[in-house]
Coordinates of C-alpha atoms in Angstrom, one line a residue:
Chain A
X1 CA 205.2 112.9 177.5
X2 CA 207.3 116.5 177.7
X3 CA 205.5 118.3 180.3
X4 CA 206.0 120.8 182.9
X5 CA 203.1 120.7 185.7
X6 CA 202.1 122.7 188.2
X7 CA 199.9 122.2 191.6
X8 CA 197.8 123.3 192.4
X9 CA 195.9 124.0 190.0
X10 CA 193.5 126.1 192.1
X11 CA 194.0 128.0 195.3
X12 CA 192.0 130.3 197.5
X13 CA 193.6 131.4 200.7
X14 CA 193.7 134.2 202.9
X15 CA 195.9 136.9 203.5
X16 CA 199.3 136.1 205.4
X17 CA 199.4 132.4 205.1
X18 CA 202.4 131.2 203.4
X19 CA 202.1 129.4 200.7
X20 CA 203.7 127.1 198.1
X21 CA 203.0 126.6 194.2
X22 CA 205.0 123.5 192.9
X23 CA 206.4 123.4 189.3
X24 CA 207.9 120.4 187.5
X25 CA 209.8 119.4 184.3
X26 CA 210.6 116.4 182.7
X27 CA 212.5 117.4 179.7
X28 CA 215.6 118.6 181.7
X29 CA 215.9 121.8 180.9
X30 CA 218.3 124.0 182.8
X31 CA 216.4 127.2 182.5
X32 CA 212.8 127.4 184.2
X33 CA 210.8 131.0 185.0
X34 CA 207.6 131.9 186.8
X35 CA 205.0 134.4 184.9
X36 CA 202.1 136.0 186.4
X37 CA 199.0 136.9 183.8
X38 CA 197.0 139.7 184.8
X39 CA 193.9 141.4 182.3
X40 CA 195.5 144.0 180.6
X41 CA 199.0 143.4 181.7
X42 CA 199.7 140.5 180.0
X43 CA 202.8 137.8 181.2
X44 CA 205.0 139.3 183.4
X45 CA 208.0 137.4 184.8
X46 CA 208.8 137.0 188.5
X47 CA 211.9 134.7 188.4
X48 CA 214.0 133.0 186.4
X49 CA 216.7 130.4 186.8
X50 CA 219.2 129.9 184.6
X51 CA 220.5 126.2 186.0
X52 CA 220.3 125.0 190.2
X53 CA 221.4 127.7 192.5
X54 CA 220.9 129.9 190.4
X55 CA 218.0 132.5 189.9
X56 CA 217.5 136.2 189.3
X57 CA 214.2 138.6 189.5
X58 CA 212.2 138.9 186.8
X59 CA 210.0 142.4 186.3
X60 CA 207.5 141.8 189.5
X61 CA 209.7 139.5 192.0
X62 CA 208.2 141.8 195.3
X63 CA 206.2 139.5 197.7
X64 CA 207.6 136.5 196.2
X65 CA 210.2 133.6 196.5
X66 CA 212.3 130.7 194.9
X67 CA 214.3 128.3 195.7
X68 CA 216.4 125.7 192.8
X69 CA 217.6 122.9 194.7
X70 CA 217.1 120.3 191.7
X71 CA 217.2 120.4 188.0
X72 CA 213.6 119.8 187.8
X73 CA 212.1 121.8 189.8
X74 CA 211.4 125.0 190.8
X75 CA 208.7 125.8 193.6
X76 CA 207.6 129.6 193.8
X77 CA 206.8 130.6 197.1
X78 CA 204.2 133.2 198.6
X79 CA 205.5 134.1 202.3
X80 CA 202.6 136.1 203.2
X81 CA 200.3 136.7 200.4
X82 CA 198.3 139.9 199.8
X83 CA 195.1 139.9 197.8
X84 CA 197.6 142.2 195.2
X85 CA 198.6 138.6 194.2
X86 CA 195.8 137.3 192.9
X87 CA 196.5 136.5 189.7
X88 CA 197.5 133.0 187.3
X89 CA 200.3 131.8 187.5
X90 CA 201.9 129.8 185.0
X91 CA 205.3 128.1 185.3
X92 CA 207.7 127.7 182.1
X93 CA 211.1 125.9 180.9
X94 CA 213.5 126.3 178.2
X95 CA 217.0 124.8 177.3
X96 CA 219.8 127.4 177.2
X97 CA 219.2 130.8 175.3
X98 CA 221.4 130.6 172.2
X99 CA 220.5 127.2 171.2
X100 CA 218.3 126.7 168.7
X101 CA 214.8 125.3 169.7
X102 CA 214.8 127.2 172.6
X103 CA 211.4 127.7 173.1
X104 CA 209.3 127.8 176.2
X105 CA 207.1 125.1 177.0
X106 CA 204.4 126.4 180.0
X107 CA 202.3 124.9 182.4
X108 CA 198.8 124.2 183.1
X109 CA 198.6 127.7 185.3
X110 CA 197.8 127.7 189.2
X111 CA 194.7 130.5 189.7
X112 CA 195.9 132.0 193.0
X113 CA 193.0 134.3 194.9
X114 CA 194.2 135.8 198.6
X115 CA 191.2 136.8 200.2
Chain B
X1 CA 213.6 148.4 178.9
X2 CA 212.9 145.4 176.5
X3 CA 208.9 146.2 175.7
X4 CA 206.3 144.9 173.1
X5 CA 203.4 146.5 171.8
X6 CA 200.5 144.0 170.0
X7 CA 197.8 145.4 167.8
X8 CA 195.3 144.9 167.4
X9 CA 194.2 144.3 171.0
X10 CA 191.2 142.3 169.3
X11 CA 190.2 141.0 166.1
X12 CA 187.4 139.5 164.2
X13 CA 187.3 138.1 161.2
X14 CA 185.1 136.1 159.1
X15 CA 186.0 132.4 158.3
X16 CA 188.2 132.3 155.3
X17 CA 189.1 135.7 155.7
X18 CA 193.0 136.6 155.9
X19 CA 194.7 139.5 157.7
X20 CA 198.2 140.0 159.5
X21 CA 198.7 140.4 163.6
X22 CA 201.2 143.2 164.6
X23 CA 203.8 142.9 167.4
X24 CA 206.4 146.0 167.7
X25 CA 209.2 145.5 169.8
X26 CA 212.6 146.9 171.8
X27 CA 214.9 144.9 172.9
X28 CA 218.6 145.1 173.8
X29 CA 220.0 142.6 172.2
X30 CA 217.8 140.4 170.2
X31 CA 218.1 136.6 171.2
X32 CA 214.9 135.6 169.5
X33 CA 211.5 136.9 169.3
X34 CA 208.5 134.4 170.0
X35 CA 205.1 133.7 169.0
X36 CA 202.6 131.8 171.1
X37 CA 198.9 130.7 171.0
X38 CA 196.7 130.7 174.2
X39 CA 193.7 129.5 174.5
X40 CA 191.0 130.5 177.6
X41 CA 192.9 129.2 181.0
X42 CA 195.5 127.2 179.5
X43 CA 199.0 127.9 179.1
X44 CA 200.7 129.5 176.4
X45 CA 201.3 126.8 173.4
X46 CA 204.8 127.5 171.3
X47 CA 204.0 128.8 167.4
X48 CA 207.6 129.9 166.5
X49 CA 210.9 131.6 167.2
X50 CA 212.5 134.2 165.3
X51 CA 215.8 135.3 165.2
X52 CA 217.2 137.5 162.9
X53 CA 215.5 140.1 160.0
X54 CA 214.3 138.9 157.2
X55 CA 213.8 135.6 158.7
X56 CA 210.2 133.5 158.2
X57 CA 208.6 130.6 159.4
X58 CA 205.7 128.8 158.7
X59 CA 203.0 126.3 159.8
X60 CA 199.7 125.4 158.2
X61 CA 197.6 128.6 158.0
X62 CA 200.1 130.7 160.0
X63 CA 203.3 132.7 158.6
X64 CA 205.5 134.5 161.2
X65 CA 207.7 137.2 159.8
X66 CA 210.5 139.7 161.4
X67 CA 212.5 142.9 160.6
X68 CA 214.7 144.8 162.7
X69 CA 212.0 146.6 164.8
X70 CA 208.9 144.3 164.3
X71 CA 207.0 141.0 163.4
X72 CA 203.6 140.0 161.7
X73 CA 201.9 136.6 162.6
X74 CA 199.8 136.5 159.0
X75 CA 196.9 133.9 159.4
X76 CA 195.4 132.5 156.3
X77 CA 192.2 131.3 155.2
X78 CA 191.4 131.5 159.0
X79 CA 188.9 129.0 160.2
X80 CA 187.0 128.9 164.0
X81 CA 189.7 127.0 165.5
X82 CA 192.5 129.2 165.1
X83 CA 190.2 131.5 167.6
X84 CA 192.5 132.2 170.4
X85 CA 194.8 134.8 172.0
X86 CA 198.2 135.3 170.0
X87 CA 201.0 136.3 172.2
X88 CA 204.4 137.7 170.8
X89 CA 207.4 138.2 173.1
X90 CA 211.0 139.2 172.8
X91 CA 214.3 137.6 174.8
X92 CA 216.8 139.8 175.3
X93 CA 220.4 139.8 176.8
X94 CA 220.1 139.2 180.3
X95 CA 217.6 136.3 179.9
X96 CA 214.8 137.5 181.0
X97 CA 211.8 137.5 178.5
X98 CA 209.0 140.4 177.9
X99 CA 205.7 139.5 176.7
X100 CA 203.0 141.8 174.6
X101 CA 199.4 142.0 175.9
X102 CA 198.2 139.7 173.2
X103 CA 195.5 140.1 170.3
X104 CA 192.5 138.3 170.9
X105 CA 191.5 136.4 167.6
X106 CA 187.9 134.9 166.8
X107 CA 187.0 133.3 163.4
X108 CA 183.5 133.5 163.1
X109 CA 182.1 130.5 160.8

């Protein structure tokens, strides 16, 4: 089954410990992108990558970091987390832009609370 | 600045009842314009992708349309399930993609 997954699925943790929220996709898709979904603000992208090595800020990338080692996946990571991050996250993949079909399928969403 | 503007914000209509959902958009660039469905805590679920004016695209009781400077997600004959949020975003040239706020449907039976 096409899938992108995320884990976990549910975090509480406190402020300054470093964390990691893991993404996944099985479809290989090149380009992959991390959202945050706030009331009232709606999606709003954090990073993108458009293939390994290589990603670029989205709208809110401050406090935040990613790494693209492998096709697949595509780990976002907090360093030291406020409780300004609280928020769900959700995790998406696309093919190319320019190709048709090139929509994005998301993930399950990780809800992040920093205490 | 690429930016989308839904309305309305929230919406209820009666079962069988048909109306249109609003997204307005700028973009640099158009590379497509999306529509997606999202129920409570889940991710977003892909409806369609526009790409050019005049374009439309359907599927079962839902009809995405697009002109130069917005789209309409009509919903037919709504019934309870099609209750969700509807979210409309826009890709522009330098990959990154902008998302509206959403409308928040519910059918009531």
């Amino acid at each position: 089954e096409a899938q992108v997954t995320q884990n976990p699925r549910y975090l509480i943790t406190v402020t300054g410990k470093k964390l990691t929220v893991t993404c996944s996709q099985n479809m290989n898709h090149e380009y992959m992108s991390w959202y945050r979904q706030d009331p009232g603000l709606g999606l709003r992208q954090i990073y993108y990558s458009m293939n390994v090595e290589v990603t670029d800020k989205g709208d809110v990338p401050e406090g935040y970091k990613v790494s693209r080692k492998e096709k697949r996946n595509f780990p976002l990571i907090l360093e030291s987390p406020s409780p300004n991050q609280t928020s769900l996250y959700f995790c998406a993949s696309r093919r190319p832009s320019g190709r048709k079909g090139n929509e994005q399928f998301f993930g399950p969403g990780t809800r992040l609370t920093v205490l | 600045e690429d930016q989308v503007t839904q309305s309305p914000e929230a919406l209820r209509l009666q079962e069988g009842e048909s109306s249109s959902l609003n997204c307005s958009y700028t973009v640099s660039g158009l590379r497509g314009l999306f529509w997606y469905r999202q129920d409570p805590g889940k991710g977003p679920e892909f409806l369609f992708t526009l790409y050019s004016a005049g374009e439309e695209k359907e599927k079962e009781r839902l009809k995405a349309t697009l002109t130069k400077k917005e789209s309409f997600l009509h919903i037919t004959a709504p019934k309870p399930e099609d209750s969700a949020t509807y979210l409309c975003a826009v890709s522009g040239g330098y990959q990154k993609v902008t998302f509206g706020i959403g409308t928040k449907l519910q059918v009531i039976p």
